[in-house]
XYZ file of C-alpha atoms in Angstrom:
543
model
C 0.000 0.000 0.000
C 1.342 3.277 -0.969
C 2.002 6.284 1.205
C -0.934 8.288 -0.111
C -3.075 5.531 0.437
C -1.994 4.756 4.060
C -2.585 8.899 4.094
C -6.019 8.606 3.047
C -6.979 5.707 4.965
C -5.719 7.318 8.627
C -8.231 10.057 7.248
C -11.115 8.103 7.362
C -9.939 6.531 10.159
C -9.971 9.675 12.048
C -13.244 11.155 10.382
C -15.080 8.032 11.452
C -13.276 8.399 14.848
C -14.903 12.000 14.889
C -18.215 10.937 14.378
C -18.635 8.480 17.027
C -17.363 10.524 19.537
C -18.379 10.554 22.547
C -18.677 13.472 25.617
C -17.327 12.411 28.621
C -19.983 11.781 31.634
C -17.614 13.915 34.018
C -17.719 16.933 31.825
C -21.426 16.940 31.641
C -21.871 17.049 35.310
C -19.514 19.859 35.526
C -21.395 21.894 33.220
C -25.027 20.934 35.078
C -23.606 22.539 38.373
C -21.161 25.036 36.474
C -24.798 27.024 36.037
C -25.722 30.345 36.068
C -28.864 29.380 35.289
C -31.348 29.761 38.040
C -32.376 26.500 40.542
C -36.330 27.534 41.273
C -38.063 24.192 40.382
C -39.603 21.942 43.032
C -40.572 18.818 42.135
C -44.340 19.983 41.984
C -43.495 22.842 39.521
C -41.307 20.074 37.292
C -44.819 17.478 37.156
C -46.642 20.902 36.690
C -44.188 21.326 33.460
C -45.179 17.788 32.657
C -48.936 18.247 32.710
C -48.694 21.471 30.751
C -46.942 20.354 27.826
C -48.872 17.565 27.523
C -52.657 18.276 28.344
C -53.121 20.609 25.249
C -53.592 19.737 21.887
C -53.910 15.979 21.842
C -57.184 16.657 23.687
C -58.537 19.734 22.304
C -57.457 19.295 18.733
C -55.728 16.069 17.518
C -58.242 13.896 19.316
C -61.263 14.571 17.137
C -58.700 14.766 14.065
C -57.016 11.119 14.506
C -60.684 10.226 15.296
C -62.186 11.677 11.505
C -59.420 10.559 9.596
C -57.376 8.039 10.886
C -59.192 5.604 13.042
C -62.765 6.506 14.422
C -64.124 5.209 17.558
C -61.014 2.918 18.116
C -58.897 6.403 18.439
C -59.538 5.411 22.767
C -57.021 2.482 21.350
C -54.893 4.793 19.349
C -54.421 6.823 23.007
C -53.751 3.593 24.779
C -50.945 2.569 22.675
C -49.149 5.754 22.450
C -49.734 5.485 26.106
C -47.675 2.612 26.643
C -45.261 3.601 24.437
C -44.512 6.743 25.945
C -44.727 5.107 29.417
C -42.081 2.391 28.154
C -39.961 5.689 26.667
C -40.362 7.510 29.890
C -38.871 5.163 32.184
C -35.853 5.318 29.769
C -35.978 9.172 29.960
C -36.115 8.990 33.558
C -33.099 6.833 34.153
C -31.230 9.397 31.710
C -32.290 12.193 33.157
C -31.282 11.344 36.837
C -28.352 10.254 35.441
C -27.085 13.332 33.314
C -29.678 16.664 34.738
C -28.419 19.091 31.627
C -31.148 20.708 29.199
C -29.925 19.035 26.375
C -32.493 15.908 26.955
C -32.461 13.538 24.372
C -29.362 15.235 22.951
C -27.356 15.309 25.487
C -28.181 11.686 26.618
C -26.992 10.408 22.678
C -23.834 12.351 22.781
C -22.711 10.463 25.960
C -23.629 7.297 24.860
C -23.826 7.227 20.532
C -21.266 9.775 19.781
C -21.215 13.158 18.415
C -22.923 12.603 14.913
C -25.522 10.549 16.358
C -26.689 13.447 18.888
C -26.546 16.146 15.933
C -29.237 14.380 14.311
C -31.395 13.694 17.384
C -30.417 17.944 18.475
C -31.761 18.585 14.788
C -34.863 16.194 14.666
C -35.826 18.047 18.445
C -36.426 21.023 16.425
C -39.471 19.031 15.293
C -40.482 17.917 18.363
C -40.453 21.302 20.066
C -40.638 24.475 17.498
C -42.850 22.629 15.460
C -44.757 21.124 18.142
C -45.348 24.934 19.324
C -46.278 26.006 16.125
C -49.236 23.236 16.341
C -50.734 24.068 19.245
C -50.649 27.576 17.979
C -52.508 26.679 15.519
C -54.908 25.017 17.636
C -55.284 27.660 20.276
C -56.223 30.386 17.374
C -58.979 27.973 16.528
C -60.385 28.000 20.158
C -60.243 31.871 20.529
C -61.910 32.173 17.143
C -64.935 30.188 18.911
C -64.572 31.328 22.383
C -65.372 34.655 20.791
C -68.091 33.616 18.763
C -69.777 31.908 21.691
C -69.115 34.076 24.449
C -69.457 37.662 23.005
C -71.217 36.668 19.981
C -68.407 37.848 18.008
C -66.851 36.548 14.755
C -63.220 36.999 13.008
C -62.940 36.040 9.624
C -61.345 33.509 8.082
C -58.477 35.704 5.977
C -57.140 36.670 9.397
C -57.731 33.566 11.858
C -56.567 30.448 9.364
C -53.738 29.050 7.280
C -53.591 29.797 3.353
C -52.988 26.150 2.694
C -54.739 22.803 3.735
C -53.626 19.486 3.985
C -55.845 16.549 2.137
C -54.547 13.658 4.160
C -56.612 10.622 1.935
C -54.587 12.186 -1.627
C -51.584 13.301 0.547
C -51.373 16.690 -1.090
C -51.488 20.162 -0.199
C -55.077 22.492 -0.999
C -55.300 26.203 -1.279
C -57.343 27.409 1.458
C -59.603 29.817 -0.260
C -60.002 33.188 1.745
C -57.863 32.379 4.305
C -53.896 34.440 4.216
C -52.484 34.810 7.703
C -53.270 32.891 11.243
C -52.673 36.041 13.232
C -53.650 35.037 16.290
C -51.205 31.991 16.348
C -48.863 34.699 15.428
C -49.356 36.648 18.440
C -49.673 33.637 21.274
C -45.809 32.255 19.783
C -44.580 35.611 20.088
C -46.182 36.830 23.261
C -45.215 33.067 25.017
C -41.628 33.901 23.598
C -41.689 37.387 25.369
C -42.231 35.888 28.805
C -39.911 33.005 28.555
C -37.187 35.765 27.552
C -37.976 37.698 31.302
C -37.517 34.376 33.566
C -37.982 30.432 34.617
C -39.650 31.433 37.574
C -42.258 34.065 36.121
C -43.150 31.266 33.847
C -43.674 28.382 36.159
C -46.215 30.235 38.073
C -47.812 31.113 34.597
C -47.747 27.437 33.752
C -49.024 26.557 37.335
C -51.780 28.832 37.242
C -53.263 27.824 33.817
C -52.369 24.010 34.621
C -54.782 23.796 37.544
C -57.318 25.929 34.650
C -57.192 23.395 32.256
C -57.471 20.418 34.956
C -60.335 21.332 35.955
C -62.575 22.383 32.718
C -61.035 18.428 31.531
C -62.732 17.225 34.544
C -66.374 19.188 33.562
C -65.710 17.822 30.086
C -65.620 14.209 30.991
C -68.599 14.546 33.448
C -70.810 16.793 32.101
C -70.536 15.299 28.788
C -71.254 12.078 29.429
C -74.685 11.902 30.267
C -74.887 13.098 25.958
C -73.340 9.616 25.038
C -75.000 7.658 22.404
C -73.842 4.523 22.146
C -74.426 3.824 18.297
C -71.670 6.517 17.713
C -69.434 3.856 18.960
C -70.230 1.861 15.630
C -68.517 0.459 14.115
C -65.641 0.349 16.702
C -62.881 -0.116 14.021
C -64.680 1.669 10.490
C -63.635 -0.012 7.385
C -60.669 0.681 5.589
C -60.712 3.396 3.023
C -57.526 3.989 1.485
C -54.662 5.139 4.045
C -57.872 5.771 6.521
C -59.300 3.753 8.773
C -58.896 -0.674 9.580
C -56.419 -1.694 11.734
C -53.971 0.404 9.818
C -55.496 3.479 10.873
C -55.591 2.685 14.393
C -52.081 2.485 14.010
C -51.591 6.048 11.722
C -53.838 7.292 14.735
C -51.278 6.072 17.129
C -49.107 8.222 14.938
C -51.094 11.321 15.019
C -52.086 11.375 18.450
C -48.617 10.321 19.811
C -47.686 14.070 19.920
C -50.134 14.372 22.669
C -47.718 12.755 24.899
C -44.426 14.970 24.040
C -44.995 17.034 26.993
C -43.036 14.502 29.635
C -39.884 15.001 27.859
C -39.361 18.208 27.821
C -39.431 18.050 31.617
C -35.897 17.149 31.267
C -35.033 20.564 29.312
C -35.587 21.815 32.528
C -32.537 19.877 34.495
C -30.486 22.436 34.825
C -33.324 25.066 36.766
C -34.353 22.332 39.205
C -33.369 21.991 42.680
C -32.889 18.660 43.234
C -32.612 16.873 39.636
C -31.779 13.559 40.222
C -34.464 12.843 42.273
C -37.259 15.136 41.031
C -36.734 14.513 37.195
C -38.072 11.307 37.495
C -41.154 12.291 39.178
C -42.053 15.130 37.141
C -41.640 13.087 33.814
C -43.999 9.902 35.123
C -46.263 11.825 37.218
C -47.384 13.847 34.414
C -47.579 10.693 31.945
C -49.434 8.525 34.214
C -52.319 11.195 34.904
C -52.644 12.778 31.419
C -53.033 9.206 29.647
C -55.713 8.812 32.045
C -57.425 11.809 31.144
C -56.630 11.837 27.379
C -58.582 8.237 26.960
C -61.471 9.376 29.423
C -62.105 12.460 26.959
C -61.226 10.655 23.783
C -64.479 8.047 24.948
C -66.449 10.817 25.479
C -65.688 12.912 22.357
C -66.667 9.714 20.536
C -69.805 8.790 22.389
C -71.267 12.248 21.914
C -70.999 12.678 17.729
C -70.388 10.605 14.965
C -66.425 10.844 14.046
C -67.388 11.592 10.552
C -68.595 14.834 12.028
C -65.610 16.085 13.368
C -63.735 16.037 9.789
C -61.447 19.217 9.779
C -62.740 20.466 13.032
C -60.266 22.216 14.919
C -62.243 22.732 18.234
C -63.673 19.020 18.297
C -64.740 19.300 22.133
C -66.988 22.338 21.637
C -67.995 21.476 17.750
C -69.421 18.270 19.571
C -71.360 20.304 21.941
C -72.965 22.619 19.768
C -74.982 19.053 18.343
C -76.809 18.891 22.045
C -79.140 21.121 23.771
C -78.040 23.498 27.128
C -74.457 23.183 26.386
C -73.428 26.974 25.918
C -71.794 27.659 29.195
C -70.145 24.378 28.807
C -68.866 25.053 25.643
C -67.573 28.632 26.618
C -66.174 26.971 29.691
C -64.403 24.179 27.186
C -62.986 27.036 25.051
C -61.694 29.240 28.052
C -59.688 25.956 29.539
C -58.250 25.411 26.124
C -57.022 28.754 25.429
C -55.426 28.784 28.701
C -54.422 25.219 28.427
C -52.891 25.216 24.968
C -50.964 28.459 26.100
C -49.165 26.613 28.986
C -48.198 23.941 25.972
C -46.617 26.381 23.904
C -44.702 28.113 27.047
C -43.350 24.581 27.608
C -42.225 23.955 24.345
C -40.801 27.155 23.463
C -39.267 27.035 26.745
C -37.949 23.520 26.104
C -36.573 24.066 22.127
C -34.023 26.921 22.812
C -32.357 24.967 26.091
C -31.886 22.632 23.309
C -29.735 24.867 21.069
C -28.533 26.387 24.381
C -26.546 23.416 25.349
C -25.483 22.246 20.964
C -23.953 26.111 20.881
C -22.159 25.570 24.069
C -20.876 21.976 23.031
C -20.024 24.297 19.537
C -22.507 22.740 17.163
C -24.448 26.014 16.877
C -23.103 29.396 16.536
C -21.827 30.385 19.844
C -24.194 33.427 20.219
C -26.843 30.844 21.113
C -25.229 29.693 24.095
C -25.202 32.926 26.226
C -27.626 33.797 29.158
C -29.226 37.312 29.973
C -26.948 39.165 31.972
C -29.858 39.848 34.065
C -32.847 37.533 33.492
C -30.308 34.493 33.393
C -32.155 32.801 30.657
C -31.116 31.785 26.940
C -32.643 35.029 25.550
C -31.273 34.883 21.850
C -32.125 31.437 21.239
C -35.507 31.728 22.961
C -36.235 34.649 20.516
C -35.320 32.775 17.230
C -37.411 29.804 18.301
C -40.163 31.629 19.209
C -40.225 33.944 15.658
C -39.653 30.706 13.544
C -42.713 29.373 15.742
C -44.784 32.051 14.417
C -44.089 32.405 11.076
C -44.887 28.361 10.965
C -48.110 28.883 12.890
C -49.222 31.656 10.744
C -48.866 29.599 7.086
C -49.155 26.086 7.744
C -52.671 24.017 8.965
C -52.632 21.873 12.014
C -51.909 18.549 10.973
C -48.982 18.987 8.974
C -47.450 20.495 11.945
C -48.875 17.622 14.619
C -47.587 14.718 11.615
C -44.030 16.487 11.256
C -43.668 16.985 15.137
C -44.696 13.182 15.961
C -42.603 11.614 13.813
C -39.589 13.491 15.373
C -40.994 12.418 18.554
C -40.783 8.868 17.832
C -37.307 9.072 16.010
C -35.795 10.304 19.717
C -37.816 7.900 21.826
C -35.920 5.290 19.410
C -32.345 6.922 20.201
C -33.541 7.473 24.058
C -34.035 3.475 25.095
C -31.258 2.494 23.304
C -28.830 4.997 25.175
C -30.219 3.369 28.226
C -29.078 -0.150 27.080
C -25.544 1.763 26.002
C -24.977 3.682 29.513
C -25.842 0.358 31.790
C -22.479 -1.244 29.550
C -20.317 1.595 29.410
C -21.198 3.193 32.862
C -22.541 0.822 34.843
C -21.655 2.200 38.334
C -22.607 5.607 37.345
C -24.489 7.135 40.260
C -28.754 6.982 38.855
C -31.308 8.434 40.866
C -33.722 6.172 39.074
C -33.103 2.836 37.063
C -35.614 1.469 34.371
C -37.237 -1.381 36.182
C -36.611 -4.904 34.822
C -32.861 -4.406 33.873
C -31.669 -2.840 30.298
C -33.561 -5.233 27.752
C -37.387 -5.600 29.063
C -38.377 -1.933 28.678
C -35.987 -0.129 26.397
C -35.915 -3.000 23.366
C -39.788 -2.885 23.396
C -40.043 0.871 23.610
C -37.506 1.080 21.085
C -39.242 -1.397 18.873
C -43.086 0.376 19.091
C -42.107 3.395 18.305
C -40.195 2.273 15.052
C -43.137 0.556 14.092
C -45.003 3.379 14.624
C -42.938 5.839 12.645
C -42.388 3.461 9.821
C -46.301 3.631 9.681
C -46.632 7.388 9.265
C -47.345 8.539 5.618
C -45.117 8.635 3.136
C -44.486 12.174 2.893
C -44.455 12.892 5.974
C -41.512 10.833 6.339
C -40.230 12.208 3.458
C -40.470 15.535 4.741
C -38.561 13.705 8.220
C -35.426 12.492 5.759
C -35.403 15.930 3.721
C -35.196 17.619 7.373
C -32.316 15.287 8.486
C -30.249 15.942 5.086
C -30.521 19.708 5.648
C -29.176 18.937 8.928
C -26.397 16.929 8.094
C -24.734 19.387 5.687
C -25.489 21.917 8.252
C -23.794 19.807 10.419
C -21.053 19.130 7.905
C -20.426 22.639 7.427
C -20.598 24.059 10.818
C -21.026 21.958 13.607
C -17.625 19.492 12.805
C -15.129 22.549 12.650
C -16.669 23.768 15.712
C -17.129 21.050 17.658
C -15.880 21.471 21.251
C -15.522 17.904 22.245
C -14.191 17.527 18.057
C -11.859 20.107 18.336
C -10.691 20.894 21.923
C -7.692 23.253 20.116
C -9.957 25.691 19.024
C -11.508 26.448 22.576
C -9.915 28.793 24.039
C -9.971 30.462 27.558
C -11.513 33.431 25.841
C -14.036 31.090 23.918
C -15.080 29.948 27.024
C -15.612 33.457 28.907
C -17.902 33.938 26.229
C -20.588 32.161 28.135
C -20.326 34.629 30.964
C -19.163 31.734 33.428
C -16.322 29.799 34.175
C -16.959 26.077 33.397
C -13.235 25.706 31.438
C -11.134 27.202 34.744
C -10.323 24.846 37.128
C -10.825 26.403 40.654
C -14.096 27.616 39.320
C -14.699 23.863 38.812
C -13.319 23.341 41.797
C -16.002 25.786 43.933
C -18.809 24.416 41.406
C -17.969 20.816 43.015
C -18.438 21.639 46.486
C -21.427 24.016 45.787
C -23.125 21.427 44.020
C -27.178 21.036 43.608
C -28.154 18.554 46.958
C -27.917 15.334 46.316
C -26.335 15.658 42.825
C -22.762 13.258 42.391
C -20.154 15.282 41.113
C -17.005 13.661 40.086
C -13.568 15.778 40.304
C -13.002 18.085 38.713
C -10.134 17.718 35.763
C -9.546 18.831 32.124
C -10.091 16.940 29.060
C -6.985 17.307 26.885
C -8.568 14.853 24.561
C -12.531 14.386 24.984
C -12.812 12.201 21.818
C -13.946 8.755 22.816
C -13.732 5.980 20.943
């Protein structure tokens, strides 16, 4: 072999070396304490995060939508399923959560455990899960304002102002003008006006979130038992409606599945919130199963209802299902305005929590060097991640303000699914490369009974989504990889440890590169939290 080729082949060698690279456990935990981020989270206000990221649009707008065009009746099984997958996913989100508290979630938890290129694609693909997932329920709360109005005050917008210019035909897969229709501005306003508050403080924005959490609790509740006595029981017929097309059969249960999985997104994104809690390790875990176990609870309790009370055919491009089903039955107004006030304030808290979630994301790639470095800075005063909090939250709105609900929920659910994949199997990495790592919660059953099935479901489940919505997934991913290709290697900090420099790392208005700053960060740590010794990582490329 010739010298060129021996050359070319320590090349690859190296490049492939660079991809799977891994950041060190130690250097996380430094940076989780090393925070100038504010610790104000209790364990309550982390399962309040929980329950208001997920109670929101999977119950006042996907549920009647799954219900129309995916499955029917049989959507109750659609929320069961995506219940147990998401239960099987948040065990493995637990475990990796106590085990590394940092906002990156999912991102964070891949780079430690399936190397650097492998956590750029999962950082990328959250973008779905959380811009796009805000843009949704933007979408969604609009719709319930529009009706709250209507109902309340008697008082109608029109439709040039209020809904998206396009549509989405999901049975011929294509895109419709919306005739009319030019600008969703008040989806506009909620994404901009959510992004406002998350710039000012954590704190100011958990007792928002509390606040409108106990709200929307309790108008689910008068839902579920005032509606119920308007069940008819031939609505539930047939259970399973014939196939027709990509809709309904067995299939559609499953595309339901799909559709209404990104009702359950909200428990992740408790973990975005690591590095503002007080005691991580132990309160992660609570906050992300808590939430879970009540909302599926309440999601297949309404979904029943919803379906006993109309005919699903009815509720075909209904954005406000709940109160488009009441309007069919007699004495319902103050119901129906009560319905519509608890989802505007409901479907608010969902979009603080994802817009709150999304730039901690790109907080923690710009400070690992994977984003421009701008995006890893805190307010001076606020101590938040102002800039990226401010691009998320315009990108939200111009989203919001073009594009029709179920596009958004499709594109955000099959991100969803693509990190619960990534998630359980970095549980089944970690308990090989790290098993003594300290854990302040371990998925029950060992590394194989939970993870491989939760792992499993959920690639079922994406492989099931429509074709072009997972072409619209792989055209995402490309983007990101020659993003990644042209940015994020040459910066990476773990990739390329020369080009961090002291200054680099004052940058961030903290000291997590100096040593006795480490050193005081170790014996200050967050209660409870292990914190190995400090040290420096010449070389943080593990292979």
């Amino acid at each position: 072999m010739s010298e060129t080729s021996e050359q070319a082949t320590s090349r690859w060698k190296l490049f492939g070396k660079r991809l799977i690279a891994r950041k060190p456990i130690e250097q996380i935990l430094r940076e989780s304490s090393n925070t100038q981020m504010k610790r104000v989270l209790s364990r309550l206000d982390l399962i309040a995060i929980g329950i208001g990221a997920i109670i929101g649009t999977g119950i006042f707008v996907l549920t009647g939508v799954a219900a129309a065009e995916n499955a029917g009746p049989a959507v109750i099984v659609s929320f069961i399923i995506a219940g147990v997958v998401s239960g099987l996913s948040a065990f493995s989100y637990s475990e990796l959560a106590s085990m590394l508290p940092i906002s990156g979630s999912a991102y964070t938890y891949t780079y430690a455990t399936l190397g650097e290129f492998i956590a750029w694609i999962i950082g990328w693909d959250l973008i779905l899960e959380y811009m796009v997932g805000a843009a949704t329920v933007a979408v969604g709360w609009s719709a319930y304002v529009v009706s709250f109005f209507k109902d309340a005050f008697n008082v109608e917008f029109t439709p040039k102002t209020t809904q998206a210019p396009v549509l989405w035909d999901s049975k011929n897969l294509t895109f419709k003008v919306n005739h009319g229709a030019y600008i969703n501005i008040p989806a506009i306003f909620i994404s901009l006006a959510v992004t406002a508050l998350l710039v000012f403080g954590i704190q100011q924005a958990s007792w928002v979130n509390k606040t409108v959490v106990v709200i929307k609790l309790v108008v689910v509740l008068f839902f579920i038992f005032g509606a119920c006595k308007y069940v008819d029981r031939s609505n539930y017929h047939p259970f399973v409606p014939p196939r027709e097309g990509s809709s309904y059969g067995a299939q559609g249960v499953f595309k339901g599945t799909q559709r209404v999985f990104f009702a359950y997104i909200g428990f992740d994104a408790v973990s975005t919130a690591a590095q503002e809690a007080r005691d991580p390790q132990r309160d992660l875990p609570w906050g992300i199963c808590a939430s879970l176990g009540l909302c599926t609870a309440l999601y297949i309790a309404v979904s029943a209802v919803l379906c006993g009370i109309i005919s699903y055919s009815e509720l075909k491009g209904v954005a406000s299902p709940l109160t488009y089903a009441l309007e069919f039955h007699k004495n319902t107004k103050w119901l129906r305005i009560l319905i519509e006030l608890g989802a505007i304030c409901g479907l608010t808290s969902v979009i603080l929590i994802l817009l709150m979630g999304q730039p901690r994301i790109f907080f923690t790639m710009a400070r690992d060097g994977l984003f421009p470095k701008i995006l890893g800075r805190l307010h001076s005063r606020f101590k938040t991640p102002y800039v990226p909090t401010l691009v998320s939250g315009v990108v939200c709105a111009a989203l919001a303000g073009v594009l029709p609900v179920d596009i958004l929920g499709d594109m955000t659910s099959v991100g969803t699914l693509l990190a619960f994949i990534l998630v359980n199997i970095g549980v089944i990495v970690m308990r090989y490369t790290h098993p003594d790592a300290e854990r302040g919660f371990r998925v029950p059953g060992g590394p194989w009974l939970i993870p491989i099935p939760g792992a499993i479901i959920a690639l079922v489940i994406l492989v099931l989504s429509d074709g072009p919505t997972i072409y619209r997934l792989f055209i995402w991913l490309a983007v990101g990889i020659v993003v990644y290709a042209m940015y994020g290697f040459r910066h990476s900090r773990v990739g390329n440890p020369e080009r961090w420099s002291a200054e680099d790392m004052a940058y961030f208005q903290d000291s997590f590169g100096d040593e006795e700053a480490d050193q005081n960060i170790h014996d200050k740590a967050a209660p409870h939290m292990h914190m190995p010794e400090p040290r420096h990582y010449e070389q943080t490329v593990d292979v």
